Backbone as ProteinMPNN parsed JSONL, in Angstrom:
{"seq_chain_A": "MLELVDVLYVSTVYEGEDLGTITTSEPVALGGQRLDFVPFYVGNARDVVPAVETPPLIGIANAIINAYQLSADWRWQLFMSGQETLVAINGEAPKTVGAGVVHQMMGSDTMTPDLKYVSPTCSGIQKHEDAIEKQKEAAVMAGARMFEQEKSTEESGRPGASGSRARLPIS", "coords_chain_A": {"N_chain_A": [[-135.547, -12.841, 47.118], [-138.904, -12.933, 48.0], [-140.661, -12.847, 50.943], [-142.681, -13.744, 53.831], [-141.726, -13.157, 57.018], [-142.101, -14.052, 60.257], [-144.697, -13.036, 60.05], [-144.262, -10.633, 58.73], [-143.263, -8.661, 55.917], [-140.349, -9.384, 54.062], [-137.612, -8.719, 52.005], [-135.184, -10.494, 50.334], [-131.966, -10.619, 48.896], [-129.799, -12.628, 47.132], [-126.48, -12.753, 46.237], [-123.529, -12.95, 44.121], [-121.213, -15.514, 42.989], [-121.378, -17.821, 44.54], [-123.684, -17.312, 45.803], [-123.46, -16.259, 48.327], [-123.433, -13.685, 49.365], [-125.626, -11.734, 51.075], [-128.369, -9.594, 51.03], [-130.722, -7.932, 52.871], [-133.986, -6.494, 53.04], [-136.424, -4.565, 54.646], [-139.184, -3.423, 53.832], [-141.324, -0.57, 54.454], [-144.615, 0.756, 54.975], [-146.548, 3.759, 54.295], [-146.38, 5.924, 57.031], [-144.662, 4.444, 58.486], [-145.164, 1.812, 59.242], [-144.504, -1.69, 59.186], [-144.927, -3.964, 56.46], [-147.48, -6.446, 56.253], [-147.911, -8.18, 54.214], [-147.054, -9.486, 50.962], [-146.296, -7.303, 48.528], [-147.531, -7.196, 45.281], [-148.32, -7.022, 41.799], [-150.393, -8.377, 39.312], [-150.472, -8.777, 35.905], [-152.478, -9.623, 33.236], [-153.747, -10.744, 30.039], [-155.959, -9.029, 29.622], [-156.634, -7.599, 31.925], [-155.843, -6.436, 35.281], [-155.602, -8.7, 37.104], [-155.205, -11.753, 38.982], [-156.381, -13.997, 37.803], [-156.038, -16.384, 35.319], [-156.361, -15.854, 31.93], [-157.437, -16.761, 28.626], [-155.305, -15.727, 26.085], [-156.135, -12.971, 23.924], [-155.294, -13.163, 21.254], [-154.816, -15.849, 20.769], [-156.077, -17.711, 19.059], [-155.422, -16.785, 16.505], [-152.622, -16.947, 16.692], [-152.209, -19.744, 17.065], [-153.19, -20.739, 14.606], [-151.394, -19.55, 12.807], [-148.961, -20.653, 13.645], [-149.453, -23.348, 13.034], [-149.718, -23.119, 10.225], [-147.127, -22.284, 9.6], [-145.617, -24.545, 10.382], [-146.684, -26.471, 8.626], [-145.877, -25.297, 6.251], [-143.116, -25.586, 6.428], [-142.901, -28.382, 6.251], [-143.95, -28.676, 3.658], [-142.043, -27.283, 2.114], [-139.868, -28.987, 2.541], [-140.805, -31.284, 1.276], [-140.932, -30.318, -1.364], [-138.206, -29.901, -1.831], [-137.248, -32.56, -1.559], [-138.582, -33.718, -3.7], [-137.074, -33.288, -5.921], [-134.912, -34.893, -5.606], [-133.446, -37.71, -6.618], [-133.139, -41.242, -5.971], [-130.668, -43.701, -6.005], [-131.093, -47.084, -6.672], [-130.156, -50.38, -6.037], [-130.894, -53.441, -7.454], [-131.149, -56.842, -6.838], [-128.372, -57.103, -6.45], [-125.134, -55.849, -5.362], [-124.903, -52.685, -3.769], [-123.525, -49.814, -5.338], [-120.3, -48.428, -4.529], [-119.678, -45.832, -5.067], [-121.314, -43.0, -6.423], [-122.484, -40.872, -9.082], [-121.664, -38.453, -11.681], [-119.895, -39.748, -14.464], [-119.106, -42.112, -13.241], [-118.678, -45.551, -13.481], [-120.746, -48.363, -13.243], [-120.781, -51.752, -12.457], [-122.826, -54.46, -12.541], [-123.212, -57.645, -11.272], [-124.811, -60.652, -12.061], [-126.805, -63.672, -11.776], [-127.886, -66.918, -13.03], [-130.501, -67.095, -12.119], [-131.14, -64.63, -11.04], [-131.515, -61.385, -12.165], [-129.567, -58.582, -12.211], [-130.095, -55.081, -11.503], [-129.926, -51.551, -11.825], [-131.274, -48.599, -10.794], [-132.626, -45.27, -10.902], [-134.885, -43.833, -8.7], [-137.741, -41.769, -8.181], [-139.477, -39.596, -5.879], [-143.08, -39.641, -5.45], [-144.457, -37.323, -4.925], [-147.019, -36.963, -3.986], [-148.122, -35.811, -1.716], [-147.791, -33.061, -1.759], [-149.781, -31.309, -2.826], [-151.811, -31.725, -0.951], [-150.616, -30.655, 1.321], [-150.431, -27.972, 0.518], [-153.17, -27.356, 0.409], [-153.839, -27.687, 3.127], [-152.291, -25.659, 4.281], [-153.568, -23.399, 3.218], [-156.065, -23.689, 4.488], [-155.31, -23.22, 7.146], [-154.496, -20.567, 6.963], [-156.956, -19.384, 6.388], [-158.237, -20.021, 8.784], [-156.787, -18.398, 10.528], [-157.541, -15.869, 9.606], [-160.285, -15.955, 10.181], [-160.178, -16.198, 12.987], [-159.083, -13.73, 13.614], [-161.146, -12.075, 12.706], [-163.177, -12.836, 14.49], [-162.064, -11.864, 16.838], [-162.123, -9.083, 16.372], [-164.889, -8.759, 16.211], [-165.65, -9.373, 18.834], [-164.366, -7.276, 20.104], [-165.756, -5.114, 19.015], [-168.294, -5.626, 20.049], [-167.75, -5.242, 22.744], [-167.096, -2.522, 22.756], [-169.575, -1.421, 22.088], [-171.208, -2.134, 24.24], [-169.83, -1.701, 26.575], [-168.941, -3.685, 28.207], [-167.409, -6.937, 28.037], [-168.919, -9.361, 25.918], [-171.557, -8.551, 26.288], [-174.668, -7.231, 25.037], [-176.217, -4.432, 23.369], [-176.52, -0.873, 24.019], [-174.087, 1.444, 25.316], [-174.334, 2.701, 28.596], [-175.157, 6.06, 29.352], [-173.76, 8.668, 31.188], [-175.055, 11.41, 33.036], [-173.955, 14.751, 32.462], [-172.889, 17.191, 34.624]], "CA_chain_A": [[-136.647, -13.674, 47.502], [-139.929, -12.197, 48.735], [-141.273, -13.775, 51.891], [-143.192, -13.241, 55.104], [-140.967, -13.688, 58.147], [-142.842, -13.66, 61.467], [-145.868, -12.33, 59.536], [-143.877, -9.341, 58.18], [-142.639, -8.758, 54.603], [-138.9, -9.216, 53.991], [-137.043, -8.961, 50.68], [-133.808, -10.969, 50.476], [-131.252, -10.742, 47.627], [-128.608, -13.459, 47.217], [-125.608, -12.331, 45.146], [-122.232, -13.6, 44.024], [-121.217, -16.815, 42.328], [-121.82, -18.845, 45.493], [-124.896, -16.774, 46.432], [-123.164, -16.08, 49.742], [-123.681, -12.307, 49.782], [-127.058, -11.602, 51.333], [-128.848, -8.253, 51.365], [-132.14, -7.989, 53.238], [-134.69, -5.225, 53.1], [-137.712, -4.673, 55.339], [-139.931, -2.242, 53.408], [-142.382, -0.068, 55.327], [-145.68, 1.512, 54.323], [-146.661, 5.124, 54.796], [-146.597, 5.941, 58.477], [-143.6, 3.673, 59.125], [-145.567, 0.449, 59.616], [-144.0, -2.782, 58.337], [-145.975, -4.62, 55.669], [-147.809, -7.825, 56.633], [-148.261, -8.879, 52.978], [-146.07, -9.32, 49.897], [-146.96, -6.48, 47.513], [-147.249, -7.492, 43.874], [-149.419, -6.843, 40.862], [-150.411, -9.36, 38.233], [-151.094, -8.269, 34.683], [-152.685, -10.658, 32.228], [-154.046, -10.249, 28.701], [-157.005, -8.011, 29.543], [-156.932, -6.904, 33.17], [-154.817, -6.561, 36.311], [-156.118, -9.672, 38.064], [-154.414, -12.979, 38.884], [-157.078, -15.062, 37.072], [-155.409, -16.607, 34.021], [-157.313, -15.83, 30.829], [-156.908, -17.11, 27.313], [-154.901, -14.498, 25.39], [-157.069, -12.65, 22.852], [-154.762, -13.526, 19.932], [-154.385, -17.248, 20.757], [-156.594, -18.381, 17.864], [-154.586, -16.365, 15.375], [-151.276, -17.488, 16.907], [-152.209, -21.185, 16.796], [-153.354, -20.956, 13.165], [-150.155, -19.151, 12.134], [-147.95, -21.671, 13.966], [-149.771, -24.525, 12.223], [-149.379, -22.81, 8.833], [-145.659, -22.269, 9.51], [-145.129, -25.926, 10.425], [-147.06, -27.099, 7.359], [-145.032, -24.705, 5.216], [-141.798, -26.222, 6.528], [-143.056, -29.721, 5.672], [-144.167, -28.501, 2.224], [-140.74, -26.951, 1.521], [-139.053, -30.202, 2.569], [-141.309, -32.15, 0.199], [-140.485, -29.747, -2.636], [-136.78, -30.213, -1.965], [-137.068, -33.997, -1.782], [-139.15, -34.124, -4.982], [-136.021, -33.201, -6.931], [-133.799, -35.757, -5.223], [-133.652, -39.11, -6.991], [-132.382, -42.195, -5.175], [-130.146, -44.83, -6.762], [-131.482, -48.342, -6.037], [-129.555, -51.585, -6.619], [-131.829, -54.562, -7.36], [-130.484, -58.136, -7.02], [-126.925, -56.934, -6.528], [-124.547, -54.974, -4.35], [-124.988, -51.246, -4.022], [-122.224, -49.253, -5.717], [-119.623, -47.682, -3.476], [-119.61, -44.438, -5.498], [-122.322, -42.604, -7.414], [-122.246, -39.545, -9.628], [-121.343, -38.37, -13.107], [-118.629, -40.343, -14.867], [-118.818, -43.336, -12.492], [-119.187, -46.741, -14.171], [-121.203, -49.389, -12.312], [-120.92, -53.077, -13.049], [-123.669, -55.305, -11.697], [-123.039, -59.055, -11.616], [-126.01, -61.413, -11.759], [-126.706, -65.131, -11.88], [-128.905, -67.448, -13.933], [-131.84, -66.922, -11.568], [-131.385, -63.243, -10.633], [-130.994, -60.365, -13.071], [-129.321, -57.355, -11.454], [-130.536, -53.842, -12.141], [-129.564, -50.335, -11.109], [-132.235, -47.596, -11.265], [-132.934, -44.094, -10.106], [-136.315, -43.686, -8.436], [-138.126, -40.427, -7.727], [-140.681, -39.57, -5.051], [-144.31, -39.394, -6.211], [-144.908, -35.948, -4.608], [-148.481, -36.99, -3.831], [-148.565, -35.039, -0.56], [-147.55, -31.623, -1.898], [-151.058, -30.598, -2.975], [-152.523, -31.796, 0.332], [-149.993, -29.675, 2.205], [-150.851, -26.641, 0.071], [-154.558, -27.195, 0.853], [-153.837, -27.53, 4.589], [-151.755, -24.32, 4.568], [-154.648, -22.45, 2.918], [-157.067, -23.809, 5.553], [-154.782, -22.558, 8.341], [-154.563, -19.119, 6.719], [-158.367, -19.019, 6.555], [-158.525, -20.09, 10.217], [-156.202, -17.201, 11.14], [-158.405, -14.734, 9.238], [-161.532, -16.081, 10.947], [-159.876, -15.888, 14.391], [-158.937, -12.28, 13.685], [-162.482, -11.482, 12.566], [-163.874, -13.06, 15.76], [-161.501, -10.96, 17.829], [-162.661, -7.746, 16.11], [-166.315, -8.785, 16.566], [-165.712, -9.288, 20.296], [-163.964, -5.92, 20.453], [-166.869, -4.24, 18.634], [-169.35, -5.882, 21.026], [-167.313, -4.62, 23.989], [-167.22, -1.069, 22.605], [-170.989, -1.046, 22.076], [-171.881, -2.373, 25.512], [-169.039, -1.283, 27.726], [-168.415, -4.866, 28.891], [-167.274, -8.051, 27.106], [-169.987, -10.343, 25.781], [-172.898, -8.015, 26.471], [-175.182, -6.548, 23.867], [-176.947, -3.22, 23.698], [-175.699, 0.333, 23.955], [-173.422, 1.839, 26.547], [-175.099, 3.662, 29.415], [-174.581, 7.409, 29.317], [-173.856, 9.349, 32.473], [-175.346, 12.835, 32.85], [-172.839, 15.686, 32.739], [-173.452, 18.323, 35.373]], "C_chain_A": [[-137.608, -12.8, 48.3], [-140.62, -13.179, 49.662], [-141.817, -13.041, 53.11], [-142.419, -13.944, 56.217], [-141.62, -13.147, 59.406], [-143.987, -12.717, 61.096], [-145.54, -10.922, 59.012], [-143.07, -9.561, 56.896], [-141.15, -8.463, 54.668], [-138.465, -9.556, 52.569], [-135.58, -9.34, 50.876], [-133.196, -11.142, 49.095], [-129.98, -11.539, 47.885], [-127.742, -13.138, 46.007], [-124.303, -13.093, 45.188], [-122.357, -14.967, 43.392], [-121.712, -17.922, 43.252], [-123.093, -18.442, 46.229], [-124.706, -16.545, 47.933], [-123.419, -14.67, 50.252], [-125.181, -12.106, 49.899], [-127.365, -10.164, 51.717], [-130.327, -8.378, 51.686], [-132.704, -6.579, 53.341], [-136.022, -5.472, 53.782], [-138.525, -3.426, 55.016], [-141.044, -1.871, 54.39], [-143.396, 0.701, 54.494], [-145.651, 2.945, 54.822], [-146.982, 5.081, 56.282], [-145.587, 5.088, 59.209], [-143.958, 2.262, 59.525], [-144.954, -0.561, 58.643], [-145.173, -3.45, 57.643], [-146.212, -6.046, 56.152], [-148.306, -8.619, 55.417], [-147.14, -8.627, 51.969], [-146.743, -8.524, 48.788], [-146.548, -6.9, 46.1], [-148.511, -7.266, 43.058], [-149.28, -7.875, 39.765], [-151.093, -8.715, 37.037], [-151.267, -9.412, 33.706], [-153.122, -10.004, 30.925], [-155.028, -9.092, 28.68], [-157.224, -7.194, 30.808], [-155.755, -7.069, 34.123], [-155.392, -7.433, 37.427], [-155.323, -10.965, 37.908], [-155.103, -14.121, 38.132], [-156.472, -15.183, 35.669], [-156.5, -16.674, 32.952], [-156.633, -16.321, 29.557], [-156.525, -15.814, 26.606], [-155.827, -14.219, 24.203], [-156.588, -13.088, 21.465], [-154.399, -15.002, 19.815], [-154.875, -17.998, 19.523], [-155.767, -18.059, 16.639], [-153.192, -16.984, 15.496], [-151.226, -18.98, 16.598], [-152.324, -21.477, 15.306], [-152.071, -20.62, 12.416], [-149.041, -20.159, 12.42], [-148.196, -22.925, 13.13], [-149.408, -24.296, 10.76], [-147.866, -22.816, 8.639], [-145.105, -23.696, 9.489], [-145.468, -26.672, 9.135], [-146.2, -26.577, 6.213], [-143.636, -25.333, 5.23], [-141.842, -27.632, 5.935], [-143.189, -29.632, 4.159], [-142.847, -28.188, 1.525], [-139.821, -28.173, 1.491], [-139.502, -31.156, 1.469], [-140.88, -31.623, -1.164], [-139.008, -30.051, -2.873], [-136.58, -31.688, -2.317], [-137.619, -34.45, -3.13], [-138.12, -34.053, -6.099], [-134.837, -34.105, -6.65], [-134.112, -37.212, -5.587], [-132.735, -39.998, -6.166], [-131.945, -43.356, -6.059], [-130.44, -46.116, -5.997], [-130.828, -49.503, -6.784], [-130.507, -52.753, -6.371], [-131.073, -55.846, -7.715], [-128.981, -57.993, -7.207], [-126.447, -55.996, -5.435], [-124.686, -53.518, -4.751], [-123.606, -50.729, -4.395], [-121.623, -48.444, -4.571], [-119.571, -46.186, -3.791], [-120.727, -44.176, -6.495], [-121.96, -41.217, -7.929], [-121.9, -39.611, -11.095], [-119.981, -38.995, -13.369], [-118.269, -41.618, -14.129], [-119.462, -44.502, -13.244], [-119.548, -47.785, -13.121], [-121.328, -50.701, -13.05], [-121.696, -53.937, -12.075], [-123.513, -56.742, -12.185], [-124.285, -59.813, -11.187], [-125.741, -62.903, -11.809], [-127.795, -65.596, -12.839], [-130.312, -67.151, -13.437], [-132.163, -65.476, -11.205], [-130.717, -62.285, -11.62], [-130.794, -59.082, -12.262], [-129.806, -56.131, -12.241], [-130.15, -52.671, -11.231], [-130.441, -49.224, -11.669], [-132.265, -46.397, -10.33], [-134.444, -44.048, -9.917], [-136.568, -42.294, -7.878], [-139.338, -40.511, -6.819], [-141.906, -39.226, -5.908], [-144.853, -37.986, -5.998], [-146.417, -35.873, -4.39], [-148.969, -36.127, -2.667], [-148.43, -33.532, -0.707], [-148.859, -30.851, -2.002], [-151.855, -30.619, -1.669], [-151.931, -30.811, 1.336], [-150.391, -28.253, 1.817], [-152.284, -26.356, 0.524], [-154.63, -26.941, 2.358], [-153.303, -26.154, 4.984], [-152.83, -23.269, 4.316], [-155.727, -22.491, 3.999], [-156.599, -23.101, 6.819], [-154.782, -21.045, 8.175], [-155.999, -18.628, 6.896], [-158.754, -19.038, 8.037], [-157.968, -18.864, 10.938], [-157.062, -15.977, 10.842], [-159.695, -14.772, 10.051], [-161.303, -15.757, 12.423], [-159.709, -14.383, 14.575], [-160.276, -11.574, 13.592], [-163.282, -11.648, 13.857], [-163.366, -12.106, 16.831], [-162.054, -9.546, 17.626], [-164.145, -7.675, 16.43], [-166.481, -8.661, 18.078], [-165.379, -7.874, 20.747], [-165.096, -4.935, 20.159], [-168.011, -4.384, 19.639], [-169.018, -5.205, 22.354], [-167.466, -3.104, 23.914], [-168.678, -0.628, 22.675], [-171.619, -1.143, 23.45], [-171.122, -1.841, 26.717], [-168.529, -2.459, 28.529], [-168.388, -6.028, 27.906], [-168.503, -8.946, 27.105], [-171.383, -9.803, 25.924], [-173.367, -7.361, 25.185], [-175.969, -5.325, 24.3], [-176.019, -2.03, 23.653], [-175.146, 0.67, 25.326], [-174.291, 2.851, 27.289], [-174.388, 4.997, 29.395], [-174.814, 8.074, 30.679], [-174.17, 10.82, 32.226], [-174.146, 13.689, 33.216], [-173.435, 16.873, 33.46], [-172.507, 19.475, 35.435]], "O_chain_A": [[-137.192, -12.026, 49.163], [-141.108, -14.221, 49.223], [-141.469, -11.892, 53.381], [-142.457, -15.168, 56.339], [-141.688, -11.935, 59.607], [-144.208, -11.71, 61.769], [-146.445, -10.1, 58.864], [-142.297, -10.513, 56.792], [-140.721, -7.457, 55.234], [-138.898, -10.559, 52.001], [-134.822, -8.602, 51.506], [-133.816, -11.737, 48.213], [-129.177, -11.179, 48.746], [-128.206, -13.238, 44.871], [-124.002, -13.791, 46.157], [-123.452, -15.515, 43.27], [-122.386, -18.851, 42.807], [-123.533, -19.126, 47.153], [-125.658, -16.624, 48.711], [-123.604, -14.476, 51.453], [-125.918, -12.288, 48.93], [-126.726, -9.586, 52.596], [-131.103, -8.873, 50.868], [-132.007, -5.622, 53.676], [-136.677, -6.481, 53.522], [-138.565, -2.483, 55.806], [-141.623, -2.728, 55.059], [-143.068, 1.231, 53.432], [-144.831, 3.303, 55.668], [-147.79, 4.261, 56.72], [-145.635, 5.003, 60.436], [-143.123, 1.566, 60.103], [-144.892, -0.322, 57.437], [-146.28, -3.493, 58.179], [-145.26, -6.775, 56.429], [-149.028, -9.604, 55.566], [-146.373, -7.674, 52.106], [-147.677, -9.025, 48.161], [-145.362, -6.95, 45.775], [-149.625, -7.316, 43.58], [-148.171, -8.204, 39.343], [-152.187, -8.165, 37.166], [-150.3, -10.101, 33.381], [-152.885, -8.812, 30.73], [-154.941, -8.241, 27.794], [-157.932, -6.189, 30.769], [-154.785, -7.759, 33.808], [-155.635, -6.966, 38.54], [-154.817, -11.25, 36.822], [-154.458, -15.13, 37.848], [-156.404, -14.203, 34.927], [-157.443, -17.457, 33.063], [-155.408, -16.295, 29.438], [-157.338, -14.892, 26.533], [-156.262, -15.16, 23.54], [-157.411, -13.357, 20.59], [-153.733, -15.386, 18.853], [-154.152, -18.842, 18.994], [-155.449, -18.937, 15.837], [-152.647, -17.486, 14.514], [-150.295, -19.438, 15.935], [-151.638, -22.361, 14.792], [-151.697, -21.333, 11.484], [-148.259, -20.483, 11.526], [-147.257, -23.5, 12.58], [-148.849, -25.185, 10.118], [-147.375, -23.304, 7.621], [-144.234, -24.018, 8.681], [-144.641, -27.417, 8.611], [-145.838, -27.331, 5.31], [-143.048, -25.58, 4.177], [-140.934, -28.032, 5.206], [-142.596, -30.44, 3.444], [-142.553, -28.751, 0.471], [-139.08, -28.371, 0.528], [-138.668, -31.769, 0.802], [-140.502, -32.407, -2.034], [-138.61, -30.413, -3.98], [-135.844, -32.024, -3.245], [-137.171, -35.467, -3.66], [-138.289, -34.705, -7.129], [-133.853, -34.081, -7.389], [-134.939, -37.858, -4.945], [-131.677, -39.559, -5.714], [-132.76, -43.93, -6.782], [-130.088, -46.24, -4.824], [-130.929, -49.602, -8.006], [-130.883, -53.027, -5.232], [-130.434, -55.927, -8.765], [-128.385, -58.687, -8.031], [-127.241, -55.427, -4.685], [-124.596, -53.17, -5.928], [-122.611, -51.169, -3.818], [-122.337, -47.859, -3.758], [-119.436, -45.366, -2.884], [-121.047, -45.034, -7.318], [-121.217, -40.48, -7.281], [-121.849, -40.69, -11.685], [-119.036, -38.802, -12.604], [-117.195, -42.168, -14.376], [-120.639, -44.449, -13.599], [-118.76, -48.063, -12.217], [-121.907, -50.763, -14.135], [-121.287, -54.126, -10.93], [-123.666, -57.019, -13.374], [-124.764, -59.636, -10.067], [-124.592, -63.34, -11.877], [-128.535, -64.784, -13.394], [-131.226, -66.974, -14.243], [-133.335, -65.124, -11.073], [-129.515, -62.368, -11.874], [-131.749, -58.555, -11.692], [-129.909, -56.154, -13.468], [-130.066, -52.818, -10.011], [-130.381, -48.924, -12.862], [-131.97, -46.499, -9.139], [-135.196, -44.207, -10.878], [-135.723, -41.717, -7.194], [-140.155, -41.419, -6.975], [-141.781, -38.597, -6.958], [-145.636, -37.503, -6.816], [-147.02, -34.819, -4.592], [-150.14, -35.748, -2.645], [-148.912, -32.791, 0.15], [-149.026, -29.835, -1.327], [-152.502, -29.63, -1.324], [-152.664, -30.201, 2.115], [-150.658, -27.423, 2.686], [-152.585, -25.249, 0.971], [-155.389, -26.084, 2.813], [-153.811, -25.545, 5.926], [-152.989, -22.345, 5.114], [-156.251, -21.446, 4.387], [-157.397, -22.452, 7.496], [-155.038, -20.316, 9.133], [-156.227, -17.573, 7.489], [-159.507, -18.178, 8.496], [-158.603, -18.345, 11.856], [-157.286, -15.144, 11.719], [-160.147, -13.742, 10.551], [-162.143, -15.109, 13.047], [-160.146, -13.827, 15.582], [-160.525, -10.6, 14.302], [-163.983, -10.728, 14.279], [-164.145, -11.599, 17.638], [-162.416, -8.88, 18.596], [-164.623, -6.633, 16.878], [-167.351, -7.929, 18.552], [-166.017, -7.333, 21.65], [-165.365, -4.033, 20.953], [-168.625, -3.393, 20.036], [-169.903, -4.657, 23.012], [-167.907, -2.469, 24.872], [-168.986, 0.414, 23.252], [-172.473, -0.329, 23.798], [-171.715, -1.564, 27.759], [-167.747, -2.26, 29.459], [-169.247, -6.109, 27.028], [-169.061, -9.253, 28.159], [-172.338, -10.545, 25.695], [-172.555, -6.98, 24.342], [-176.344, -5.2, 25.466], [-174.852, -2.163, 23.285], [-175.668, 0.238, 26.353], [-174.899, 3.735, 26.685], [-173.158, 5.056, 29.418], [-175.914, 8.04, 31.232], [-173.614, 11.422, 31.307], [-173.415, 13.388, 34.16], [-174.378, 17.494, 32.971], [-172.828, 20.505, 36.027]]}, "name": "protein", "num_of_chains": 1, "seq": "MLELVDVLYVSTVYEGEDLGTITTSEPVALGGQRLDFVPFYVGNARDVVPAVETPPLIGIANAIINAYQLSADWRWQLFMSGQETLVAINGEAPKTVGAGVVHQMMGSDTMTPDLKYVSPTCSGIQKHEDAIEKQKEAAVMAGARMFEQEKSTEESGRPGASGSRARLPIS"}
């Protein structure tokens, strides 16, 4: 644990299964003075500052995650499109299904029993394929935007600025 105790920096380590073993350290700066601050550095996506920035690849990452999730749904639909379901109409569902099984459906004068296999319509498969393509295009566009920003930064020396980089005289 890093903390300020009586306005001075102390590092405490708790060890063991019950965290009963305690090791403390009181680091000093050059010259032997104790530190009155907790030293740490923060690194984010583009700089060494504590301000949280949006990661440069977030657009690409979000598009790829969406495409992956849509792909999983699409694969599930493809699997289910080959799975027919046995439906009992106006009668009891059979206890066993499969090859070689005989089903007898009993009806009445007013209700005719029926036993049918039904298949999914697969109407959503094409829509999923279209959505996956849109997400791939979004990932490409996000990547292109990132390279455009990078190019702009190289030309100007700072993000978002336009113009050429200032040149320093060499002496």
